[in-house]
């Protein structure tokens, strides 16, 4: 397990390094994630709060997630790549799986909001499936 692990945005203006081992990897099929991804779901690497050090400028906005908890979404203001979300309620930080320099050592373990998953995708065979967030 390559701890710390690093990643960054598409244009290279934002880089980050994470000093802690991920707690889990999730696929989220909620409506917000689908809209933001421009695709069927987002894959997020959950890490403890405070374990991600960012270099470069992030822009962010805070919304209420489908779960009712606040969520701050951070992205590169130049290329728009979603870097990470700060999840309130002690859940931690979700780093976008697709921004890791090397994500080959991680795979999704949980799927959230399978009730909202697009009917044309096949869910992973070995994940825990939750119809919503809880
Ligand atoms: Zn960028
Ligand atoms: Zn979601």
Short mmCIF file of N, CA, C and O and ligand atoms in Angstrom, two decimals:
data_model
loop_
_atom_site.label_atom_id
_atom_site.label_comp_id
_atom_site.label_asym_id
_atom_site.label_seq_id
_atom_site.Cartn_x
_atom_site.Cartn_y
_atom_site.Cartn_z
N UNK A 1 0.86 -1.21 0.00
CA UNK A 1 0.00 0.00 0.00
C UNK A 1 0.89 1.25 0.00
O UNK A 1 1.63 1.48 0.96
N UNK A 2 0.87 2.03 -1.06
CA UNK A 2 1.80 3.17 -1.17
C UNK A 2 1.36 4.41 -0.39
O UNK A 2 0.79 5.35 -0.95
N UNK A 3 1.60 4.41 0.92
CA UNK A 3 1.28 5.58 1.75
C UNK A 3 2.58 6.35 2.01
O UNK A 3 3.56 5.71 2.43
N UNK A 4 2.67 7.65 1.84
CA UNK A 4 1.61 8.51 1.33
C UNK A 4 1.38 8.30 -0.18
O UNK A 4 2.25 7.80 -0.86
N UNK A 5 0.19 8.68 -0.61
CA UNK A 5 -0.09 8.63 -2.05
C UNK A 5 -0.42 10.02 -2.56
O UNK A 5 -0.82 10.89 -1.79
N UNK A 6 -0.22 10.22 -3.86
CA UNK A 6 -0.35 11.56 -4.44
C UNK A 6 -1.28 11.56 -5.63
O UNK A 6 -1.57 10.53 -6.23
N UNK A 7 -1.70 12.77 -5.99
CA UNK A 7 -2.52 12.93 -7.18
C UNK A 7 -2.63 14.38 -7.54
O UNK A 7 -1.97 15.25 -6.95
N UNK A 8 -3.47 14.68 -8.52
CA UNK A 8 -3.63 16.06 -8.94
C UNK A 8 -4.69 16.20 -10.01
O UNK A 8 -5.33 15.22 -10.42
N UNK A 9 -4.87 17.45 -10.44
CA UNK A 9 -5.90 17.75 -11.43
C UNK A 9 -5.36 17.55 -12.85
O UNK A 9 -4.19 17.28 -13.06
N UNK A 10 -6.23 17.74 -13.80
CA UNK A 10 -5.87 17.48 -15.20
C UNK A 10 -4.85 18.46 -15.74
O UNK A 10 -3.96 18.10 -16.51
N UNK A 11 -4.92 19.75 -15.34
CA UNK A 11 -4.01 20.75 -15.90
C UNK A 11 -2.70 20.86 -15.13
O UNK A 11 -1.75 21.50 -15.60
N UNK A 12 -2.63 20.28 -13.94
CA UNK A 12 -1.39 20.28 -13.17
C UNK A 12 -1.26 21.40 -12.17
O UNK A 12 -0.28 21.46 -11.43
N UNK A 13 -2.25 22.31 -12.09
CA UNK A 13 -2.15 23.44 -11.17
C UNK A 13 -2.36 23.02 -9.71
O UNK A 13 -1.89 23.68 -8.80
N UNK A 14 -3.12 21.95 -9.51
CA UNK A 14 -3.40 21.48 -8.15
C UNK A 14 -2.79 20.10 -7.97
O UNK A 14 -2.99 19.20 -8.80
N UNK A 15 -2.04 19.93 -6.87
CA UNK A 15 -1.48 18.64 -6.49
C UNK A 15 -1.85 18.38 -5.03
O UNK A 15 -2.09 19.31 -4.26
N UNK A 16 -1.91 17.14 -4.66
CA UNK A 16 -2.15 16.82 -3.25
C UNK A 16 -1.36 15.59 -2.86
O UNK A 16 -0.93 14.80 -3.71
N UNK A 17 -1.16 15.47 -1.57
CA UNK A 17 -0.52 14.29 -1.01
C UNK A 17 -1.33 13.86 0.21
O UNK A 17 -1.73 14.70 1.02
N UNK A 18 -1.59 12.59 0.31
CA UNK A 18 -2.39 12.07 1.43
C UNK A 18 -1.52 11.16 2.28
O UNK A 18 -0.90 10.22 1.77
N UNK A 19 -1.49 11.45 3.57
CA UNK A 19 -0.56 10.78 4.48
C UNK A 19 -1.18 9.59 5.21
O UNK A 19 -0.50 8.92 5.99
N UNK A 20 -2.46 9.34 4.99
CA UNK A 20 -3.13 8.26 5.75
C UNK A 20 -3.68 7.20 4.80
O UNK A 20 -4.01 7.49 3.64
N UNK A 21 -3.84 6.03 5.35
CA UNK A 21 -4.42 4.92 4.61
C UNK A 21 -5.92 5.17 4.39
O UNK A 21 -6.61 5.60 5.30
N UNK A 22 -6.44 4.92 3.20
CA UNK A 22 -7.87 5.08 2.98
C UNK A 22 -8.69 4.15 3.88
O UNK A 22 -8.25 3.03 4.19
N UNK A 23 -9.86 4.63 4.31
CA UNK A 23 -10.74 3.79 5.12
C UNK A 23 -11.61 2.91 4.22
O UNK A 23 -11.91 1.77 4.58
N UNK A 24 -12.01 3.43 3.07
CA UNK A 24 -12.75 2.61 2.10
C UNK A 24 -12.80 3.34 0.76
O UNK A 24 -12.37 4.49 0.64
N UNK A 25 -13.29 2.65 -0.24
CA UNK A 25 -13.50 3.26 -1.56
C UNK A 25 -14.96 3.04 -1.93
O UNK A 25 -15.46 1.91 -1.82
N UNK A 26 -15.63 4.12 -2.33
CA UNK A 26 -17.06 4.03 -2.60
C UNK A 26 -17.39 4.48 -4.02
O UNK A 26 -16.75 5.37 -4.57
N UNK A 27 -18.38 3.84 -4.60
CA UNK A 27 -19.03 4.36 -5.79
C UNK A 27 -20.32 5.03 -5.34
O UNK A 27 -21.12 4.40 -4.64
N UNK A 28 -20.52 6.29 -5.71
CA UNK A 28 -21.77 6.96 -5.34
C UNK A 28 -22.59 7.23 -6.58
O UNK A 28 -22.12 7.87 -7.52
N UNK A 29 -23.83 6.74 -6.55
CA UNK A 29 -24.74 6.87 -7.69
C UNK A 29 -25.81 7.93 -7.46
O UNK A 29 -26.79 7.98 -8.19
N UNK A 30 -25.62 8.81 -6.45
CA UNK A 30 -26.66 9.80 -6.15
C UNK A 30 -26.77 10.81 -7.29
O UNK A 30 -25.89 10.94 -8.13
N UNK A 31 -27.89 11.52 -7.29
CA UNK A 31 -28.16 12.46 -8.38
C UNK A 31 -27.10 13.55 -8.49
O UNK A 31 -26.69 13.91 -9.60
N UNK A 32 -26.64 14.07 -7.35
CA UNK A 32 -25.61 15.11 -7.36
C UNK A 32 -24.33 14.59 -8.02
O UNK A 32 -23.73 15.26 -8.85
N UNK A 33 -23.90 13.41 -7.61
CA UNK A 33 -22.64 12.88 -8.15
C UNK A 33 -22.76 12.65 -9.65
O UNK A 33 -21.82 12.91 -10.41
N UNK A 34 -23.91 12.16 -10.09
CA UNK A 34 -24.08 11.94 -11.53
C UNK A 34 -23.99 13.26 -12.30
O UNK A 34 -23.33 13.35 -13.34
N UNK A 35 -24.64 14.31 -11.77
CA UNK A 35 -24.63 15.59 -12.46
C UNK A 35 -23.22 16.17 -12.52
O UNK A 35 -22.77 16.65 -13.57
N UNK A 36 -22.51 16.10 -11.39
CA UNK A 36 -21.16 16.68 -11.33
C UNK A 36 -20.19 15.90 -12.19
O UNK A 36 -19.33 16.48 -12.87
N UNK A 37 -20.31 14.57 -12.16
CA UNK A 37 -19.39 13.74 -12.94
C UNK A 37 -19.66 13.87 -14.43
O UNK A 37 -18.77 13.67 -15.26
N UNK A 38 -20.89 14.19 -14.79
CA UNK A 38 -21.27 14.13 -16.20
C UNK A 38 -21.26 12.68 -16.66
O UNK A 38 -21.06 12.38 -17.83
N UNK A 39 -21.49 11.78 -15.69
CA UNK A 39 -21.45 10.35 -16.00
C UNK A 39 -22.31 9.63 -14.97
O UNK A 39 -23.05 10.25 -14.23
N UNK A 40 -22.22 8.33 -14.89
CA UNK A 40 -23.19 7.56 -14.10
C UNK A 40 -22.90 7.52 -12.60
O UNK A 40 -23.80 7.28 -11.81
N UNK A 41 -21.66 7.72 -12.21
CA UNK A 41 -21.34 7.69 -10.78
C UNK A 41 -19.96 8.29 -10.54
O UNK A 41 -19.20 8.52 -11.49
N UNK A 42 -19.65 8.55 -9.25
CA UNK A 42 -18.32 9.03 -8.86
C UNK A 42 -17.70 7.97 -7.95
O UNK A 42 -18.38 7.40 -7.10
N UNK A 43 -16.43 7.72 -8.15
CA UNK A 43 -15.69 6.84 -7.25
C UNK A 43 -14.84 7.69 -6.33
O UNK A 43 -14.05 8.52 -6.79
N UNK A 44 -15.02 7.53 -5.01
CA UNK A 44 -14.32 8.34 -4.03
C UNK A 44 -13.51 7.47 -3.07
O UNK A 44 -13.95 6.40 -2.66
N UNK A 45 -12.32 7.95 -2.74
CA UNK A 45 -11.43 7.27 -1.79
C UNK A 45 -11.57 8.00 -0.46
O UNK A 45 -11.17 9.16 -0.34
N UNK A 46 -12.17 7.35 0.53
CA UNK A 46 -12.39 8.00 1.82
C UNK A 46 -11.13 7.93 2.67
O UNK A 46 -10.56 6.85 2.86
N UNK A 47 -10.71 9.10 3.16
CA UNK A 47 -9.52 9.19 4.01
C UNK A 47 -9.88 10.04 5.24
O UNK A 47 -10.84 10.82 5.20
N UNK A 48 -9.12 9.90 6.34
CA UNK A 48 -9.44 10.68 7.54
C UNK A 48 -9.29 12.19 7.30
O UNK A 48 -8.43 12.62 6.53
N UNK A 49 -10.12 12.93 8.00
CA UNK A 49 -10.07 14.39 7.96
C UNK A 49 -8.66 14.88 8.30
O UNK A 49 -8.02 14.34 9.20
N UNK A 50 -8.16 15.86 7.57
CA UNK A 50 -6.85 16.44 7.88
C UNK A 50 -5.68 15.69 7.28
O UNK A 50 -4.53 16.09 7.49
N UNK A 51 -5.91 14.63 6.54
CA UNK A 51 -4.80 13.83 6.03
C UNK A 51 -4.37 14.23 4.62
O UNK A 51 -3.39 13.70 4.11
N UNK A 52 -5.10 15.17 4.00
CA UNK A 52 -4.77 15.58 2.63
C UNK A 52 -4.14 16.96 2.64
O UNK A 52 -4.73 17.92 3.17
N UNK A 53 -2.94 17.09 2.09
CA UNK A 53 -2.26 18.37 1.98
C UNK A 53 -2.29 18.77 0.51
O UNK A 53 -1.80 18.04 -0.36
N UNK A 54 -2.86 19.96 0.26
CA UNK A 54 -3.05 20.41 -1.12
C UNK A 54 -2.05 21.51 -1.44
O UNK A 54 -1.81 22.40 -0.63
N UNK A 55 -1.46 21.47 -2.64
CA UNK A 55 -0.70 22.62 -3.14
C UNK A 55 -1.39 23.13 -4.39
O UNK A 55 -1.86 22.35 -5.22
N UNK A 56 -1.47 24.46 -4.52
CA UNK A 56 -2.25 25.06 -5.59
C UNK A 56 -3.58 25.51 -5.04
O UNK A 56 -3.97 25.17 -3.92
N UNK A 57 -4.32 26.27 -5.84
CA UNK A 57 -5.58 26.86 -5.37
C UNK A 57 -6.76 25.96 -5.71
O UNK A 57 -6.87 25.47 -6.84
N UNK A 58 -7.61 25.75 -4.71
CA UNK A 58 -8.87 25.05 -4.95
C UNK A 58 -10.01 26.04 -4.82
O UNK A 58 -9.97 26.96 -4.01
N UNK A 59 -11.04 25.86 -5.63
CA UNK A 59 -12.31 26.57 -5.40
C UNK A 59 -13.27 25.56 -4.79
O UNK A 59 -13.15 24.35 -5.04
N UNK A 60 -14.20 26.08 -4.01
CA UNK A 60 -15.12 25.15 -3.38
C UNK A 60 -16.51 25.75 -3.24
O UNK A 60 -16.69 26.97 -3.33
N UNK A 61 -17.47 24.89 -3.05
CA UNK A 61 -18.82 25.32 -2.69
C UNK A 61 -19.43 24.26 -1.79
O UNK A 61 -19.04 23.10 -1.82
N UNK A 62 -20.36 24.72 -0.95
CA UNK A 62 -20.97 23.82 0.03
C UNK A 62 -22.44 23.63 -0.31
O UNK A 62 -23.14 24.60 -0.59
N UNK A 63 -22.86 22.41 -0.29
CA UNK A 63 -24.27 22.10 -0.54
C UNK A 63 -24.72 21.07 0.50
O UNK A 63 -23.92 20.51 1.23
N UNK A 64 -26.01 20.85 0.52
CA UNK A 64 -26.56 19.75 1.32
C UNK A 64 -26.63 18.53 0.43
O UNK A 64 -27.21 18.57 -0.66
N UNK A 65 -26.03 17.45 0.88
CA UNK A 65 -26.08 16.22 0.10
C UNK A 65 -27.44 15.56 0.24
O UNK A 65 -28.24 15.95 1.10
N UNK A 66 -27.72 14.56 -0.57
CA UNK A 66 -28.98 13.82 -0.49
C UNK A 66 -29.21 13.25 0.91
O UNK A 66 -30.33 13.10 1.35
N UNK A 67 -28.11 12.97 1.62
CA UNK A 67 -28.21 12.41 2.97
C UNK A 67 -28.69 13.44 3.98
O UNK A 67 -29.07 13.09 5.09
N UNK A 68 -28.65 14.75 3.61
CA UNK A 68 -29.02 15.81 4.54
C UNK A 68 -27.81 16.46 5.18
O UNK A 68 -27.91 17.55 5.75
N UNK A 69 -26.64 15.81 5.13
CA UNK A 69 -25.41 16.38 5.69
C UNK A 69 -24.81 17.39 4.72
O UNK A 69 -24.98 17.28 3.51
N UNK A 70 -24.06 18.37 5.29
CA UNK A 70 -23.36 19.32 4.45
C UNK A 70 -22.17 18.66 3.78
O UNK A 70 -21.56 17.74 4.32
N UNK A 71 -21.87 19.13 2.58
CA UNK A 71 -20.74 18.59 1.84
C UNK A 71 -20.09 19.74 1.08
O UNK A 71 -20.78 20.55 0.46
N UNK A 72 -18.76 19.87 1.22
CA UNK A 72 -18.03 20.91 0.51
C UNK A 72 -17.25 20.26 -0.62
O UNK A 72 -16.44 19.36 -0.40
N UNK A 73 -17.53 20.70 -1.83
CA UNK A 73 -16.92 20.11 -3.02
C UNK A 73 -15.81 21.03 -3.51
O UNK A 73 -16.05 22.21 -3.74
N UNK A 74 -14.60 20.48 -3.69
CA UNK A 74 -13.42 21.27 -4.05
C UNK A 74 -12.92 20.87 -5.44
O UNK A 74 -12.76 19.68 -5.72
N UNK A 75 -12.63 21.87 -6.25
CA UNK A 75 -12.21 21.59 -7.62
C UNK A 75 -11.15 22.58 -8.07
O UNK A 75 -11.00 23.67 -7.50
N UNK A 76 -10.40 22.23 -9.11
CA UNK A 76 -9.41 23.14 -9.69
C UNK A 76 -10.13 24.22 -10.47
O UNK A 76 -10.94 23.93 -11.35
N UNK A 77 -9.85 25.51 -10.17
CA UNK A 77 -10.56 26.60 -10.85
C UNK A 77 -10.15 26.76 -12.31
O UNK A 77 -10.83 27.46 -13.06
N UNK A 78 -9.06 26.15 -12.72
CA UNK A 78 -8.62 26.28 -14.11
C UNK A 78 -9.23 25.19 -14.99
O UNK A 78 -9.87 25.48 -15.99
N UNK A 79 -9.03 23.94 -14.61
CA UNK A 79 -9.51 22.86 -15.47
C UNK A 79 -10.80 22.22 -14.99
O UNK A 79 -11.42 21.45 -15.72
N UNK A 80 -11.23 22.55 -13.77
CA UNK A 80 -12.51 22.05 -13.28
C UNK A 80 -12.48 20.64 -12.70
O UNK A 80 -13.53 20.13 -12.29
N UNK A 81 -11.31 20.03 -12.66
CA UNK A 81 -11.24 18.67 -12.11
C UNK A 81 -11.69 18.65 -10.66
O UNK A 81 -11.24 19.47 -9.85
N UNK A 82 -12.58 17.74 -10.31
CA UNK A 82 -13.01 17.58 -8.92
C UNK A 82 -11.91 16.88 -8.16
O UNK A 82 -11.52 15.76 -8.51
N UNK A 83 -11.39 17.52 -7.12
CA UNK A 83 -10.27 16.94 -6.37
C UNK A 83 -10.77 16.16 -5.16
O UNK A 83 -10.42 15.01 -4.96
N UNK A 84 -11.59 16.82 -4.33
CA UNK A 84 -12.04 16.13 -3.11
C UNK A 84 -13.28 16.79 -2.54
O UNK A 84 -13.58 17.94 -2.84
N UNK A 85 -13.97 16.02 -1.71
CA UNK A 85 -15.13 16.53 -0.99
C UNK A 85 -14.87 16.39 0.51
O UNK A 85 -14.27 15.42 0.96
N UNK A 86 -15.29 17.41 1.25
CA UNK A 86 -15.24 17.34 2.71
C UNK A 86 -16.63 17.00 3.21
O UNK A 86 -17.58 17.75 2.99
N UNK A 87 -16.74 15.85 3.86
CA UNK A 87 -18.03 15.34 4.30
C UNK A 87 -18.22 15.65 5.77
O UNK A 87 -17.36 15.30 6.59
N UNK A 88 -19.32 16.31 6.10
CA UNK A 88 -19.57 16.65 7.49
C UNK A 88 -20.13 15.44 8.25
O UNK A 88 -20.49 14.45 7.63
N UNK A 89 -20.12 15.55 9.57
CA UNK A 89 -20.61 14.44 10.38
C UNK A 89 -19.54 13.41 10.67
O UNK A 89 -19.84 12.25 10.94
N UNK A 90 -18.26 13.82 10.58
CA UNK A 90 -17.17 12.92 10.95
C UNK A 90 -16.86 11.84 9.94
O UNK A 90 -16.14 10.88 10.24
N UNK A 91 -17.40 11.97 8.74
CA UNK A 91 -17.18 10.92 7.72
C UNK A 91 -15.77 11.01 7.13
O UNK A 91 -15.18 10.00 6.78
N UNK A 92 -15.23 12.23 7.05
CA UNK A 92 -13.89 12.40 6.53
C UNK A 92 -13.88 13.12 5.19
O UNK A 92 -14.77 13.91 4.89
N UNK A 93 -12.85 12.82 4.41
CA UNK A 93 -12.65 13.47 3.12
C UNK A 93 -12.71 12.41 2.03
O UNK A 93 -12.15 11.33 2.18
N UNK A 94 -13.40 12.73 0.95
CA UNK A 94 -13.47 11.82 -0.19
C UNK A 94 -12.63 12.38 -1.33
O UNK A 94 -12.96 13.42 -1.89
N UNK A 95 -11.54 11.71 -1.64
CA UNK A 95 -10.67 12.13 -2.74
C UNK A 95 -11.15 11.44 -4.01
O UNK A 95 -11.47 10.24 -3.99
N UNK A 96 -11.21 12.19 -5.11
CA UNK A 96 -11.65 11.59 -6.37
C UNK A 96 -10.66 10.53 -6.82
O UNK A 96 -9.48 10.82 -7.09
N UNK A 97 -11.15 9.33 -6.92
CA UNK A 97 -10.32 8.16 -7.30
C UNK A 97 -9.55 8.41 -8.59
O UNK A 97 -8.38 8.05 -8.71
N UNK A 98 -10.20 9.08 -9.52
CA UNK A 98 -9.60 9.27 -10.85
C UNK A 98 -8.52 10.35 -10.86
O UNK A 98 -7.91 10.58 -11.90
N UNK A 99 -8.27 11.02 -9.72
CA UNK A 99 -7.18 12.00 -9.67
C UNK A 99 -5.90 11.42 -9.07
O UNK A 99 -4.87 12.10 -9.05
N UNK A 100 -5.95 10.18 -8.56
CA UNK A 100 -4.74 9.57 -8.02
C UNK A 100 -3.74 9.31 -9.15
O UNK A 100 -4.12 8.89 -10.24
N UNK A 101 -2.46 9.53 -8.85
CA UNK A 101 -1.43 9.20 -9.84
C UNK A 101 -1.47 7.70 -10.16
O UNK A 101 -1.28 7.29 -11.30
N UNK A 102 -1.71 6.91 -9.12
CA UNK A 102 -1.79 5.46 -9.29
C UNK A 102 -2.93 4.94 -8.43
O UNK A 102 -2.81 4.93 -7.20
N UNK A 103 -4.02 4.54 -9.03
CA UNK A 103 -5.16 4.03 -8.27
C UNK A 103 -5.27 2.52 -8.38
O UNK A 103 -6.25 1.93 -7.93
N UNK A 104 -4.25 1.88 -8.93
CA UNK A 104 -4.35 0.44 -9.22
C UNK A 104 -4.40 -0.43 -7.97
O UNK A 104 -4.80 -1.58 -8.03
N UNK A 105 -4.01 0.12 -6.83
CA UNK A 105 -3.98 -0.65 -5.58
C UNK A 105 -5.29 -0.55 -4.81
O UNK A 105 -5.44 -1.10 -3.73
N UNK A 106 -6.27 0.17 -5.35
CA UNK A 106 -7.55 0.37 -4.67
C UNK A 106 -8.69 -0.08 -5.56
O UNK A 106 -8.63 0.07 -6.79
N UNK A 107 -9.74 -0.60 -4.94
CA UNK A 107 -10.95 -0.85 -5.72
C UNK A 107 -12.18 -0.61 -4.85
O UNK A 107 -12.10 -0.69 -3.62
N UNK A 108 -13.31 -0.28 -5.47
CA UNK A 108 -14.51 0.05 -4.69
C UNK A 108 -14.97 -1.11 -3.81
O UNK A 108 -14.91 -2.27 -4.20
N UNK A 109 -15.41 -0.75 -2.58
CA UNK A 109 -15.92 -1.74 -1.64
C UNK A 109 -17.40 -1.55 -1.35
O UNK A 109 -18.09 -2.49 -0.95
N UNK A 110 -17.89 -0.31 -1.53
CA UNK A 110 -19.28 0.01 -1.20
C UNK A 110 -19.90 0.82 -2.35
O UNK A 110 -19.21 1.63 -2.97
N UNK A 111 -21.17 0.58 -2.60
CA UNK A 111 -21.90 1.41 -3.56
C UNK A 111 -23.05 2.09 -2.82
O UNK A 111 -23.87 1.43 -2.19
N UNK A 112 -23.06 3.44 -2.89
CA UNK A 112 -24.14 4.22 -2.28
C UNK A 112 -25.20 4.56 -3.34
O UNK A 112 -24.87 4.74 -4.51
N UNK A 113 -26.43 4.69 -2.87
CA UNK A 113 -27.54 5.12 -3.73
C UNK A 113 -27.72 4.23 -4.96
O UNK A 113 -27.90 4.72 -6.07
N UNK A 114 -27.70 2.93 -4.73
CA UNK A 114 -27.97 2.02 -5.86
C UNK A 114 -29.40 2.21 -6.36
O UNK A 114 -29.70 1.87 -7.50
N UNK A 115 -30.26 2.79 -5.50
CA UNK A 115 -31.65 3.06 -5.93
C UNK A 115 -31.68 4.08 -7.06
O UNK A 115 -32.66 4.16 -7.80
N UNK A 116 -30.62 4.88 -7.19
CA UNK A 116 -30.58 5.91 -8.23
C UNK A 116 -29.62 5.53 -9.37
O UNK A 116 -29.41 6.33 -10.29
N UNK A 117 -29.04 4.35 -9.29
CA UNK A 117 -28.07 3.95 -10.33
C UNK A 117 -28.75 3.86 -11.69
O UNK A 117 -29.91 3.44 -11.79
N UNK A 118 -28.04 4.27 -12.70
CA UNK A 118 -28.57 4.16 -14.06
C UNK A 118 -28.84 2.68 -14.38
O UNK A 118 -28.02 1.81 -14.03
N UNK A 119 -29.97 2.41 -15.02
CA UNK A 119 -30.33 1.01 -15.26
C UNK A 119 -29.42 0.29 -16.25
O UNK A 119 -29.43 -0.93 -16.33
N UNK A 120 -28.60 1.06 -16.96
CA UNK A 120 -27.75 0.45 -17.99
C UNK A 120 -26.33 0.16 -17.52
O UNK A 120 -25.48 -0.22 -18.31
N UNK A 121 -26.06 0.38 -16.21
CA UNK A 121 -24.72 0.01 -15.74
C UNK A 121 -24.77 -1.27 -14.93
O UNK A 121 -25.78 -1.59 -14.29
N UNK A 122 -23.71 -2.02 -14.95
CA UNK A 122 -23.57 -3.22 -14.13
C UNK A 122 -22.81 -2.85 -12.87
O UNK A 122 -21.68 -2.36 -12.95
N UNK A 123 -23.42 -3.06 -11.71
CA UNK A 123 -22.72 -2.80 -10.45
C UNK A 123 -21.63 -3.85 -10.26
O UNK A 123 -21.73 -4.97 -10.76
N UNK A 124 -20.58 -3.46 -9.53
CA UNK A 124 -19.48 -4.40 -9.26
C UNK A 124 -20.03 -5.64 -8.55
O UNK A 124 -20.95 -5.54 -7.74
N UNK A 125 -19.47 -6.78 -8.82
CA UNK A 125 -20.01 -8.03 -8.25
C UNK A 125 -19.64 -8.19 -6.78
O UNK A 125 -20.33 -8.87 -6.03
N UNK A 126 -18.54 -7.57 -6.33
CA UNK A 126 -18.03 -7.85 -4.98
C UNK A 126 -18.17 -6.68 -4.01
O UNK A 126 -17.46 -6.59 -3.03
N UNK A 127 -19.08 -5.73 -4.28
CA UNK A 127 -19.24 -4.59 -3.39
C UNK A 127 -20.47 -4.75 -2.51
O UNK A 127 -21.43 -5.44 -2.87
N UNK A 128 -20.43 -4.06 -1.35
CA UNK A 128 -21.62 -3.94 -0.51
C UNK A 128 -22.52 -2.90 -1.15
O UNK A 128 -22.06 -1.83 -1.53
N UNK A 129 -23.82 -3.21 -1.28
CA UNK A 129 -24.72 -2.29 -1.99
C UNK A 129 -25.75 -1.70 -1.05
O UNK A 129 -26.45 -2.41 -0.36
N UNK A 130 -25.81 -0.36 -1.03
CA UNK A 130 -26.73 0.34 -0.17
C UNK A 130 -27.64 1.19 -1.04
O UNK A 130 -27.17 1.92 -1.91
N UNK A 131 -28.96 1.10 -0.81
CA UNK A 131 -29.89 1.81 -1.68
C UNK A 131 -29.78 3.32 -1.51
O UNK A 131 -30.11 4.08 -2.40
N UNK A 132 -29.32 3.78 -0.28
CA UNK A 132 -29.03 5.20 -0.11
C UNK A 132 -27.68 5.32 0.59
O UNK A 132 -26.80 4.51 0.34
N UNK A 133 -27.54 6.30 1.50
CA UNK A 133 -26.22 6.52 2.11
C UNK A 133 -26.05 5.73 3.40
O UNK A 133 -24.93 5.54 3.86
N UNK A 134 -27.15 5.28 4.02
CA UNK A 134 -27.04 4.72 5.37
C UNK A 134 -27.17 3.20 5.41
O UNK A 134 -27.68 2.61 4.48
ZN1 LIG B 1 -6.37 21.94 -12.99
ZN1 LIG B 2 -23.10 11.03 -4.44
#
